[in-house]
Short mmCIF file of C-alpha atoms in Angstrom, two decimals:
data_model
loop_
_atom_site.label_atom_id
_atom_site.label_comp_id
_atom_site.label_asym_id
_atom_site.label_seq_id
_atom_site.Cartn_x
_atom_site.Cartn_y
_atom_site.Cartn_z
CA MET W 293 185.23 16.16 -53.23
CA THR W 294 186.66 13.51 -55.54
CA TYR W 295 184.18 12.41 -58.07
CA SER W 296 184.77 9.26 -60.16
CA LYS W 297 185.25 9.96 -63.92
CA LYS W 298 181.64 8.72 -64.63
CA VAL W 299 180.18 11.62 -62.17
CA LEU W 300 182.26 13.78 -63.68
CA ASP W 301 181.06 12.72 -67.41
CA HIS W 302 177.55 12.80 -66.57
CA TYR W 303 178.45 16.50 -64.89
CA GLU W 304 179.85 17.93 -67.67
CA ASN W 305 177.57 16.51 -70.18
CA PRO W 306 174.41 15.67 -68.62
CA ARG W 307 172.09 13.26 -70.81
CA ASN W 308 168.50 14.27 -71.80
CA VAL W 309 168.39 17.57 -69.81
CA GLY W 310 164.65 19.06 -70.51
CA SER W 311 161.22 19.44 -69.78
CA PHE W 312 157.82 17.62 -70.91
CA SER W 313 154.65 19.31 -71.23
CA SER W 314 153.30 17.81 -67.59
CA SER W 315 149.60 18.29 -68.78
CA GLU W 316 149.75 15.36 -71.37
CA SER W 317 148.16 12.44 -69.79
CA ASN W 318 151.31 10.46 -71.26
CA ILE W 319 153.67 11.90 -69.24
CA GLY W 320 154.71 11.15 -65.40
CA SER W 321 156.57 14.35 -63.52
CA GLY W 322 158.65 13.77 -60.10
CA LEU W 323 159.87 16.84 -58.04
CA VAL W 324 161.69 15.52 -55.51
CA GLY W 325 163.72 17.18 -52.68
CA ALA W 326 164.20 20.64 -50.98
CA PRO W 327 165.98 24.00 -52.05
CA ALA W 328 166.97 23.85 -48.30
CA CYS W 329 168.40 21.03 -48.46
CA GLY W 330 170.79 22.01 -51.67
CA ASP W 331 168.74 19.40 -53.97
CA VAL W 332 166.11 19.34 -56.24
CA MET W 333 165.29 16.82 -58.77
CA LYS W 334 162.61 17.17 -61.88
CA LEU W 335 162.14 13.70 -63.90
CA GLN W 336 159.56 12.94 -65.86
CA ILE W 337 158.79 10.04 -68.39
CA LYS W 338 157.12 9.87 -71.64
CA VAL W 339 155.38 6.27 -71.55
CA ASP W 340 153.64 4.19 -74.33
CA ASP W 341 150.15 2.37 -74.33
CA ASN W 342 152.15 -0.99 -73.11
CA GLU W 343 153.78 1.32 -70.19
CA ILE W 344 157.44 1.48 -71.77
CA ILE W 345 159.13 4.39 -71.20
CA LYS W 346 159.71 5.63 -74.60
CA ASP W 347 161.61 8.77 -73.57
CA ALA W 348 162.49 10.46 -70.06
CA CYS W 349 164.33 13.89 -69.13
CA PHE W 350 164.98 15.72 -66.03
CA LYS W 351 166.20 18.78 -64.70
CA THR W 352 168.14 19.03 -61.60
CA TYR W 353 169.68 21.49 -58.65
CA GLY W 354 171.89 20.28 -56.59
CA CYS W 355 175.85 18.95 -56.54
CA GLY W 356 177.62 17.33 -59.21
CA SER W 357 176.74 13.93 -57.90
CA ALA W 358 172.86 14.94 -57.86
CA ILE W 359 173.26 15.91 -61.31
CA ALA W 360 175.07 12.88 -62.60
CA SER W 361 172.51 10.50 -60.64
CA SER W 362 169.40 12.06 -62.11
CA SER W 363 171.48 12.18 -65.95
CA LEU W 364 172.27 8.45 -65.57
CA VAL W 365 168.56 7.28 -64.29
CA THR W 366 167.21 8.76 -67.64
CA GLU W 367 169.78 6.77 -69.79
CA TRP W 368 168.56 4.23 -67.79
CA ILE W 369 164.96 4.00 -67.84
CA ILE W 370 164.61 4.96 -71.80
CA GLY W 371 163.25 1.79 -73.11
CA LYS W 372 162.18 0.04 -69.61
CA SER W 373 158.64 -0.69 -68.49
CA LEU W 374 157.42 0.70 -65.36
CA LEU W 375 157.66 -2.29 -63.28
CA GLU W 376 161.63 -2.55 -64.41
CA ALA W 377 161.89 1.46 -63.93
CA GLU W 378 160.70 0.67 -60.41
CA ASN W 379 163.15 -1.95 -59.55
CA ILE W 380 165.83 0.56 -59.68
CA LYS W 381 167.70 1.07 -56.43
CA ASN W 382 169.71 3.34 -54.92
CA THR W 383 172.44 1.15 -54.52
CA ASN W 384 172.64 0.46 -58.11
CA ILE W 385 173.41 4.03 -59.04
CA ALA W 386 175.61 4.62 -56.15
CA GLU W 387 177.65 1.43 -57.88
CA GLU W 388 177.52 2.75 -61.11
CA LEU W 389 178.64 6.39 -60.29
CA ASP W 390 181.15 4.77 -57.25
CA LEU W 391 179.73 7.77 -55.40
CA PRO W 392 181.63 8.75 -51.96
CA PRO W 393 179.83 8.01 -48.78
CA VAL W 394 178.29 11.35 -47.87
CA LYS W 395 176.77 11.60 -51.66
CA ILE W 396 174.89 8.62 -51.40
CA HIS W 397 171.64 10.55 -50.54
CA CYS W 398 172.07 11.84 -54.12
CA SER W 399 171.31 8.16 -55.28
CA ILE W 400 168.35 7.95 -52.95
CA LEU W 401 167.08 10.96 -54.28
CA ALA W 402 167.42 9.89 -58.11
CA GLU W 403 165.69 6.65 -56.95
CA ASP W 404 162.82 8.54 -55.23
CA ALA W 405 162.19 10.77 -58.43
CA ILE W 406 161.81 7.69 -60.70
CA LYS W 407 159.15 6.40 -58.20
CA ALA W 408 157.63 10.01 -57.81
CA ALA W 409 157.29 10.00 -62.01
CA ILE W 410 155.85 6.73 -61.94
CA THR W 411 153.18 7.55 -59.46
CA ASP W 412 152.29 10.73 -60.94
CA TYR W 413 151.73 8.97 -64.40
CA ARG W 414 149.75 6.03 -62.75
CA ASN W 415 147.59 8.63 -60.98
CA LYS W 416 146.48 10.33 -64.03
CA ASN W 417 146.11 7.19 -66.00
CA LYS W 418 143.70 5.69 -63.33
CA SER W 419 140.74 4.33 -65.19
CA MET P 118 197.41 33.81 -67.28
CA LYS P 119 198.52 30.38 -65.01
CA PHE P 120 195.64 27.99 -64.48
CA PRO P 121 193.90 27.18 -62.23
CA ILE P 122 193.54 30.78 -61.11
CA TYR P 123 194.03 31.03 -57.24
CA LEU P 124 191.41 32.81 -55.64
CA ASP P 125 191.27 31.01 -52.46
CA TYR P 126 193.84 33.92 -50.39
CA ALA P 127 191.04 33.82 -47.14
CA ALA P 128 192.11 30.07 -46.95
CA THR P 129 196.21 30.44 -47.42
CA THR P 130 198.46 32.37 -49.44
CA PRO P 131 201.55 31.69 -50.73
CA VAL P 132 205.00 32.50 -49.45
CA GLU P 133 206.99 35.80 -50.56
CA HIS P 134 210.20 35.03 -51.90
CA GLN P 135 211.49 37.41 -48.97
CA VAL P 136 210.21 35.26 -46.70
CA MET P 137 211.48 31.86 -48.16
CA ASP P 138 214.65 33.62 -48.74
CA LYS P 139 214.86 34.63 -45.07
CA MET P 140 213.66 30.90 -43.94
CA ILE P 141 216.14 28.88 -45.61
CA GLN P 142 219.03 30.77 -43.60
CA PHE P 143 217.73 29.02 -40.85
CA LEU P 144 217.69 25.44 -41.65
CA THR P 145 221.18 23.85 -42.57
CA LEU P 146 224.70 23.48 -40.94
CA ASP P 147 225.76 26.62 -42.54
CA GLY P 148 222.67 28.42 -41.32
CA THR P 149 221.47 29.36 -38.28
CA PHE P 150 220.05 26.06 -37.13
CA GLY P 151 220.45 26.50 -33.31
CA ASN P 152 217.88 26.05 -30.90
CA PRO P 153 216.75 29.20 -29.25
CA ALA P 154 216.42 27.54 -25.54
CA SER P 155 220.28 26.66 -25.38
CA ARG P 156 221.76 29.19 -23.81
CA SER P 157 225.11 27.74 -23.55
CA HIS P 158 226.89 28.49 -26.94
CA GLN P 159 226.59 30.66 -29.66
CA PHE P 160 224.34 28.55 -31.89
CA GLY P 161 221.34 29.12 -29.49
CA TRP P 162 222.07 32.94 -29.07
CA LYS P 163 222.01 33.34 -32.76
CA ALA P 164 218.98 31.57 -32.47
CA GLU P 165 217.47 33.38 -30.24
CA GLU P 166 218.48 36.72 -31.56
CA ALA P 167 216.83 35.87 -34.64
CA VAL P 168 213.34 34.95 -32.75
CA ASP P 169 213.57 38.36 -31.00
CA ILE P 170 214.04 40.28 -34.52
CA ALA P 171 211.07 38.76 -35.84
CA ARG P 172 209.09 38.82 -32.55
CA ASN P 173 209.97 42.71 -32.66
CA GLN P 174 208.75 42.57 -36.39
CA ILE P 175 205.22 41.28 -35.51
CA ALA P 176 204.94 43.71 -32.51
CA GLU P 177 205.71 46.72 -34.61
CA LEU P 178 202.72 45.84 -37.25
CA ILE P 179 200.38 45.73 -34.42
CA ASN P 180 202.03 48.32 -31.76
CA ALA P 181 202.46 46.10 -29.14
CA ASP P 182 205.44 45.29 -26.94
CA PHE P 183 207.64 42.32 -28.26
CA ARG P 184 207.52 40.89 -24.61
CA GLU P 185 203.48 40.35 -25.24
CA ILE P 186 203.83 38.04 -28.52
CA ILE P 187 203.80 34.39 -27.70
CA PHE P 188 204.51 32.14 -30.71
CA THR P 189 201.98 29.11 -31.32
CA SER P 190 201.37 26.73 -34.28
CA GLY P 191 198.58 29.04 -35.49
CA ALA P 192 195.46 30.57 -34.84
CA THR P 193 194.11 27.77 -34.11
CA GLU P 194 195.93 27.18 -31.15
CA SER P 195 195.96 30.95 -30.10
CA ASN P 196 192.59 30.88 -30.07
CA ASN P 197 192.39 27.66 -27.86
CA LEU P 198 195.02 29.14 -25.31
CA ALA P 199 193.28 32.20 -25.33
CA ILE P 200 190.03 31.08 -24.38
CA LYS P 201 190.69 27.81 -22.48
CA GLY P 202 193.74 29.43 -20.77
CA VAL P 203 191.25 32.45 -19.58
CA ALA P 204 188.89 29.96 -18.44
CA ASP P 205 190.82 27.74 -16.62
CA PHE P 206 193.06 30.74 -14.71
CA TYR P 207 190.02 32.89 -13.80
CA LYS P 208 187.19 30.49 -13.34
CA ARG P 209 186.65 31.41 -9.70
CA LYS P 210 186.25 34.92 -10.92
CA GLY P 211 183.09 33.69 -13.25
CA ASN P 212 182.25 30.76 -15.39
CA HIS P 213 180.43 33.12 -18.25
CA ILE P 214 181.62 34.06 -21.89
CA ILE P 215 180.19 35.60 -24.62
CA THR P 216 180.86 35.43 -28.22
CA SER P 217 179.07 35.45 -31.61
CA LYS P 218 177.23 32.72 -33.74
CA THR P 219 179.54 33.81 -36.90
CA GLU P 220 182.96 33.06 -35.40
CA HIS P 221 185.22 30.90 -36.43
CA LYS P 222 184.92 26.94 -35.39
CA ALA P 223 188.35 27.50 -33.63
CA VAL P 224 186.51 29.78 -31.54
CA LEU P 225 183.25 28.28 -31.19
CA ASP P 226 184.40 24.72 -30.53
CA PRO P 227 186.58 25.63 -27.64
CA CYS P 228 183.67 27.79 -26.10
CA LYS P 229 181.55 24.32 -27.00
CA TYR P 230 184.26 22.29 -24.91
CA LEU P 231 183.88 24.72 -22.28
CA GLU P 232 180.23 24.42 -21.71
CA ASN P 233 180.73 20.38 -20.87
CA LYS P 234 182.95 21.73 -18.44
CA GLY P 235 180.34 23.83 -16.53
CA PHE P 236 180.79 27.36 -18.22
CA TYR P 237 178.03 29.25 -20.16
CA VAL P 238 178.69 30.51 -23.12
CA THR P 239 176.33 33.13 -24.86
CA TYR P 240 176.24 33.08 -28.41
CA LEU P 241 175.31 36.21 -29.77
CA THR P 242 173.47 36.63 -33.15
CA PRO P 243 175.07 39.47 -35.43
CA LEU P 244 172.20 41.83 -37.13
CA LYS P 245 171.53 41.46 -40.78
CA ASN P 246 174.79 43.18 -41.97
CA GLY P 247 176.91 40.79 -39.92
CA ILE P 248 177.68 43.51 -37.66
CA ILE P 249 177.52 42.41 -33.75
CA ASP P 250 174.44 44.70 -32.13
CA LEU P 251 176.33 46.29 -29.60
CA GLU P 252 173.50 46.90 -27.35
CA GLU P 253 172.70 42.81 -26.88
CA LEU P 254 176.33 42.47 -26.31
CA LYS P 255 175.99 44.66 -23.24
CA ALA P 256 172.26 43.37 -22.44
CA ASN P 257 174.07 39.98 -22.27
CA ILE P 258 176.98 40.87 -19.56
CA CYS P 259 176.24 39.72 -16.34
CA GLN P 260 178.71 39.92 -13.12
CA ASN P 261 180.08 36.03 -14.18
CA THR P 262 181.16 37.34 -17.26
CA ILE P 263 185.28 36.87 -17.61
CA LEU P 264 185.56 36.79 -21.59
CA ILE P 265 184.17 38.27 -24.60
CA SER P 266 185.41 36.75 -27.77
CA ILE P 267 184.63 38.53 -30.72
CA MET P 268 186.53 38.19 -34.12
CA HIS P 269 187.86 41.53 -36.42
CA VAL P 270 187.10 40.17 -39.80
CA ASN P 271 184.72 37.28 -41.11
CA ASN P 272 186.31 34.70 -42.86
CA GLU P 273 183.64 34.07 -44.80
CA THR P 274 182.30 37.32 -45.32
CA GLY P 275 184.56 39.69 -44.52
CA VAL P 276 182.21 41.71 -42.19
CA ILE P 277 184.88 44.02 -39.86
CA GLN P 278 183.21 43.93 -36.69
CA ASP P 279 183.89 47.64 -33.86
CA ILE P 280 186.80 46.15 -32.22
CA ASN P 281 187.25 49.65 -30.76
CA SER P 282 183.25 49.95 -29.20
CA ILE P 283 183.85 46.56 -27.91
CA SER P 284 186.79 47.10 -26.12
CA LYS P 285 185.60 50.32 -24.52
CA ILE P 286 182.39 48.02 -23.35
CA CYS P 287 184.70 45.51 -21.86
CA THR P 288 186.95 47.62 -20.19
CA HIS P 289 184.05 49.30 -18.64
CA HIS P 290 182.76 46.18 -17.30
CA GLY P 291 186.23 44.77 -16.22
CA ILE P 292 185.71 41.95 -18.92
CA LEU P 293 189.04 40.30 -20.58
CA PHE P 294 188.27 40.71 -24.47
CA HIS P 295 189.74 38.66 -27.46
CA VAL P 296 189.94 39.22 -30.75
CA ASP P 297 190.54 36.27 -33.37
CA ALA P 298 192.59 38.87 -35.93
CA THR P 299 193.49 36.08 -38.45
CA GLN P 300 191.60 37.82 -41.18
CA SER P 301 192.48 40.94 -40.48
CA ILE P 302 196.20 41.22 -39.58
CA GLY P 303 198.63 42.84 -42.10
CA LYS P 304 195.19 43.87 -44.11
CA LEU P 305 193.73 46.62 -41.59
CA HIS P 306 195.63 49.01 -39.23
CA ILE P 307 195.47 47.31 -35.62
CA ASN P 308 197.21 49.72 -32.97
CA LEU P 309 197.31 48.13 -29.57
CA LYS P 310 198.15 51.32 -27.76
CA ASP P 311 195.10 52.76 -29.08
CA THR P 312 192.35 50.11 -28.87
CA LYS P 313 192.52 48.04 -25.24
CA ILE P 314 193.00 44.39 -26.67
CA ASP P 315 193.90 41.70 -23.81
CA LEU P 316 194.38 38.97 -26.24
CA MET P 317 194.48 38.58 -29.81
CA SER P 318 194.88 35.59 -32.11
CA PHE P 319 196.87 35.59 -35.74
CA SER P 320 198.78 33.54 -37.87
CA ALA P 321 201.56 33.84 -40.27
CA HIS P 322 200.09 31.84 -43.58
CA LYS P 323 197.09 34.41 -44.46
CA ILE P 324 199.39 37.22 -44.67
CA TYR P 325 202.59 35.23 -47.14
CA GLY P 326 204.17 33.93 -44.20
CA PRO P 327 204.46 30.05 -43.76
CA LYS P 328 202.02 27.86 -42.20
CA GLY P 329 202.07 25.87 -39.18
CA ILE P 330 203.09 29.45 -37.14
CA GLY P 331 200.71 32.12 -35.64
CA GLY P 332 200.86 34.12 -32.36
CA LEU P 333 199.04 34.85 -29.63
CA TYR P 334 199.38 38.76 -28.07
CA VAL P 335 198.72 38.69 -24.34
CA ARG P 336 198.82 42.18 -22.81
CA ARG P 337 201.48 43.05 -20.19
CA LYS P 338 199.46 46.07 -18.70
CA PRO P 339 197.33 45.52 -17.28
CA ARG P 340 198.57 42.11 -17.14
CA VAL P 341 196.49 38.86 -18.44
CA ARG P 342 196.85 36.00 -16.73
CA LEU P 343 196.52 32.52 -18.87
CA SER P 344 196.82 28.68 -17.57
CA SER P 345 198.96 27.07 -20.35
CA GLN P 346 197.28 24.55 -22.41
CA ILE P 347 200.97 22.86 -23.57
CA HIS P 348 203.15 22.10 -20.59
CA GLY P 349 206.77 21.10 -21.07
CA GLY P 350 210.20 23.06 -20.87
CA GLY P 351 208.54 26.41 -20.32
CA HIS P 352 209.22 28.29 -23.21
CA GLU P 353 207.52 31.60 -24.16
CA ARG P 354 207.47 32.66 -20.37
CA GLY P 355 205.93 29.43 -19.37
CA ILE P 356 203.09 30.47 -21.37
CA ARG P 357 203.36 27.88 -24.59
CA SER P 358 206.17 25.28 -24.33
CA GLY P 359 207.45 23.49 -27.14
CA THR P 360 210.77 24.31 -29.06
CA LEU P 361 210.57 27.27 -30.91
CA PRO P 362 210.34 26.71 -34.88
CA VAL P 363 213.30 29.50 -35.78
CA HIS P 364 212.49 29.32 -39.52
CA GLN P 365 208.92 29.67 -38.98
CA ILE P 366 208.99 32.55 -36.74
CA VAL P 367 212.03 34.57 -38.91
CA GLY P 368 209.47 33.34 -42.11
CA MET P 369 206.32 35.32 -40.32
CA GLY P 370 208.76 38.15 -38.73
CA MET P 371 209.68 39.11 -42.47
CA ALA P 372 206.03 38.53 -43.69
CA TYR P 373 204.51 40.72 -41.13
CA HIS P 374 207.38 42.90 -41.54
CA LEU P 375 206.34 43.30 -45.52
CA ALA P 376 202.45 43.68 -44.56
CA LYS P 377 203.73 46.77 -42.49
CA ASN P 378 205.28 48.52 -45.65
CA ASN P 379 202.61 47.45 -47.85
CA ILE P 380 199.55 47.81 -45.62
CA GLU P 381 198.06 51.03 -47.78
CA SER P 382 199.12 49.93 -50.81
CA ASP P 383 197.72 46.45 -50.57
CA TYR P 384 194.46 47.91 -49.10
CA LYS P 385 194.20 50.09 -52.17
CA TYR P 386 195.02 47.28 -54.64
CA LEU P 387 192.63 44.68 -53.14
CA THR P 388 189.77 47.03 -52.61
CA ASP P 389 189.83 48.05 -56.48
CA LEU P 390 190.10 44.33 -57.45
CA ARG P 391 187.01 43.63 -55.27
CA ASN P 392 185.13 46.49 -56.53
CA TYR P 393 185.88 45.26 -59.94
CA LEU P 394 185.04 41.74 -59.70
CA TRP P 395 181.54 42.78 -58.00
CA ASN P 396 181.02 45.11 -60.60
CA GLY P 397 181.69 42.59 -63.32
CA LEU P 398 179.29 40.07 -61.43
CA LYS P 399 176.40 42.20 -60.15
CA ASN P 400 174.42 42.43 -62.98
CA ILE P 401 173.71 38.74 -63.25
CA GLU P 402 170.26 37.83 -62.56
CA GLU P 403 168.99 36.71 -58.80
CA ILE P 404 172.94 37.64 -57.47
CA TYR P 405 172.91 38.37 -53.88
CA LEU P 406 176.04 40.36 -52.19
CA ASN P 407 176.82 38.75 -48.66
CA SER P 408 179.90 40.76 -48.05
CA ASN P 409 179.55 44.40 -46.89
CA LEU P 410 181.46 46.54 -49.33
CA LYS P 411 181.63 49.57 -47.15
CA ASN P 412 182.61 48.06 -44.29
CA GLY P 413 184.09 45.21 -45.23
CA ALA P 414 187.62 43.61 -45.33
CA PRO P 415 189.16 44.23 -49.17
CA HIS P 416 190.23 40.88 -49.85
CA ILE P 417 186.68 38.71 -49.44
CA LEU P 418 183.72 39.11 -51.69
CA ASN P 419 180.97 36.62 -50.74
CA VAL P 420 177.76 35.94 -53.08
CA SER P 421 175.03 33.76 -53.74
CA PHE P 422 173.81 32.76 -56.73
CA ASN P 423 170.22 32.03 -56.24
CA TYR P 424 168.74 28.81 -57.90
CA VAL P 425 172.18 27.36 -58.43
CA GLU P 426 173.83 25.07 -55.79
CA GLY P 427 177.44 26.09 -54.64
CA GLU P 428 179.28 22.91 -55.01
CA SER P 429 178.05 22.57 -58.56
CA LEU P 430 179.21 26.10 -59.05
CA ILE P 431 182.36 25.51 -57.56
CA MET P 432 183.05 22.17 -59.91
CA ALA P 433 181.80 24.22 -63.02
CA LEU P 434 184.40 26.71 -62.51
CA LYS P 435 187.41 24.38 -62.13
CA ASN P 436 189.83 27.15 -63.57
CA ILE P 437 189.51 28.89 -60.62
CA ALA P 438 190.06 27.79 -56.95
CA ILE P 439 187.23 29.25 -54.71
CA SER P 440 185.59 28.03 -52.00
CA SER P 441 182.13 28.44 -50.35
CA GLY P 442 183.10 29.08 -47.08
CA SER P 443 185.83 28.70 -44.88
CA ALA P 444 188.69 25.85 -45.58
CA CYS P 445 187.98 24.15 -42.61
CA THR P 446 184.22 23.39 -43.33
CA SER P 447 184.66 22.85 -46.94
CA ALA P 448 184.13 18.68 -46.36
CA SER P 449 180.75 19.40 -44.68
CA LEU P 450 177.45 19.34 -46.74
CA GLU P 451 175.77 21.94 -44.39
CA ALA P 452 175.09 25.43 -45.56
CA SER P 453 177.29 27.80 -44.01
CA TYR P 454 176.28 28.21 -40.55
CA VAL P 455 177.76 31.91 -40.68
CA LEU P 456 175.32 32.95 -43.57
CA ARG P 457 172.62 31.45 -41.66
CA ALA P 458 173.29 33.09 -38.49
CA LEU P 459 172.57 36.10 -40.78
CA GLY P 460 169.26 35.31 -41.56
CA ILE P 461 170.33 34.53 -44.91
CA LYS P 462 167.72 31.46 -46.45
CA ASP P 463 169.04 28.41 -46.47
CA GLU P 464 168.98 27.75 -49.98
CA LEU P 465 170.84 31.22 -50.79
CA ALA P 466 173.52 29.85 -48.27
CA HIS P 467 173.79 26.68 -50.08
CA SER P 468 174.27 28.87 -53.20
CA SER P 469 177.05 30.81 -51.86
CA ILE P 470 180.94 31.29 -53.05
CA ARG P 471 183.40 33.01 -51.22
CA PHE P 472 186.00 34.47 -53.76
CA SER P 473 189.17 35.72 -51.82
CA ILE P 474 191.93 37.68 -53.39
CA GLY P 475 195.57 38.48 -52.76
CA ARG P 476 198.48 40.55 -53.75
CA PHE P 477 199.65 38.23 -56.42
CA THR P 478 195.82 38.53 -57.98
CA THR P 479 196.05 40.13 -61.47
CA LYS P 480 193.03 42.20 -63.38
CA SER P 481 193.12 39.77 -66.15
CA GLU P 482 192.57 36.82 -63.63
CA ILE P 483 189.49 38.87 -62.31
CA ASP P 484 188.28 39.41 -65.91
CA TYR P 485 188.55 35.46 -66.69
CA THR P 486 186.95 34.95 -63.74
CA ILE P 487 183.94 37.19 -64.25
CA LYS P 488 183.48 35.74 -67.80
CA ILE P 489 183.41 32.14 -66.59
CA VAL P 490 181.37 32.68 -63.89
CA HIS P 491 178.45 34.42 -66.46
CA ILE P 492 178.53 30.78 -68.39
CA ALA P 493 178.41 28.24 -65.63
CA VAL P 494 175.87 30.22 -64.10
CA ASN P 495 173.82 30.22 -67.03
CA ARG P 496 174.84 26.67 -68.07
CA LEU P 497 173.77 25.44 -64.28
CA ARG P 498 170.85 27.18 -64.06
CA ASN P 499 169.43 25.83 -67.48
CA LEU P 500 169.55 22.59 -65.82
CA SER P 501 167.92 23.85 -62.79
CA PRO P 502 164.69 23.20 -61.82
CA LEU P 503 164.03 26.03 -59.72
CA TRP P 504 165.35 28.44 -62.11
CA ASP P 505 162.21 27.49 -64.42
CA MET P 506 159.71 27.80 -61.78
CA PHE P 507 161.38 31.36 -60.78
CA LYS P 508 160.95 32.14 -64.53
CA CYS P 509 157.48 30.84 -64.42
CA GLY P 510 156.60 32.92 -61.39
CA ILE P 511 155.98 30.41 -58.96
CA ASP P 512 156.96 30.99 -55.41
CA LEU P 513 159.30 28.63 -54.31
CA ASP P 514 157.92 29.24 -50.49
CA THR P 515 154.90 28.04 -51.25
CA VAL P 516 155.81 24.74 -52.88
CA LYS P 517 155.18 21.86 -50.61
CA TRP P 518 158.75 20.18 -51.14
CA THR P 519 159.45 16.62 -50.21
CA HIS P 520 162.45 16.90 -47.88
CA ASN P 521 165.16 14.20 -47.99
CA SER P 522 165.91 12.93 -44.70
CA PHE P 523 169.50 12.81 -45.00
#
């Protein structure tokens, strides 16, 4: 598989790897994918009172472009509002990383991970 | 040490210098460049003589008669010729073929092709250790069975099939037996006088010969008939037309001659090195051996690193040339069908790596490999949410996963 320099860079130097305590109310966690399919992404966001994502982290089991896609979106969503983060499309991710066509599903997974983390945060903070 | 380290000898091997020296004598004006089919002058006679010598060298390695060797472009073509050629010739006798789910695509795809032509194919599921269940094989034989095609050594796991016993079953039932010996030829002893195999496919490039040349053994006594798949000038006794590539044939002959001389020392060297590699890796937590050290070819070690995805591991091991399965399927995103047929869970099949070693592999290359596999597996597990869950004692089978539809 020939990957772009950006994929290789994120793969070699993944940004924001780690975990937050998911029991905190200001944390949203998204876990998407399935081991049997070869990709699982865990994306977490730390949200402030103004619904701004102050921090994000990820852990990914998957190929190089799955790791790169999740690493990239953590960079993108830090500092964004939940609404802005929700509007990130997989096509933005695929374009930025110049993903090969067979790897487009990795960008879809990353988009799903953002949405899942935001949904989790909102479910926790319904009042 | 030269980087990257080549550990993909099951995909292909470099050509031995003696093989190359031989080949270049058969290309240019000052060499033996003639067409062996030219019977009217000495350029042709010399080329024919060189082909005869090579054919004998190949026959000697497997204890066959030189007239039983048909040259093809490689084992894929040999498999196609054997399976389609038998099906076409013997279709009045029957339309049932037995093979296994763990065969190479060069066997499975011709079988699928024949299914569209009205043939019935039984795909046997091997036992968990990768070996064909002989009782199941026997149970599937019927009056219409004309061919059983089973590989000798599996290209992904290295598991060796009991071709002697299968041969006896075939003889007993009067069924033709085809063996894909691509991964075993020159590595394990094959004696076709002792074992009744009717058709056997092999190639040159897995055993230090050139790519693009292979052969099909076609038994003479009792005679096996085939419908040719390529028609033309009636070369190779009418079974496979096409001008013989003399330089490749003499290269193959030399490679097989060297294999015959080195078979014992190669076997010992590769077995020791493969065991050394496994001993260096086996203490990694959650590592699974997909090969069989006791009943496996000496050059293949297939392992799964749980909670690490295979392609990302291959990327991490960029100084080592390895693969997750056969070269022919390395572009596919699917987990190995061979490992899945053995009942290995999808996630472990996704985490598999095939290390395959050869005559030129050194101990220091294996030492380096062991070292960086440890580092890479650790690094990727630190990135893996599955590893965290495993460490927290979560049973991943109980997690409700969101399946990606792609």
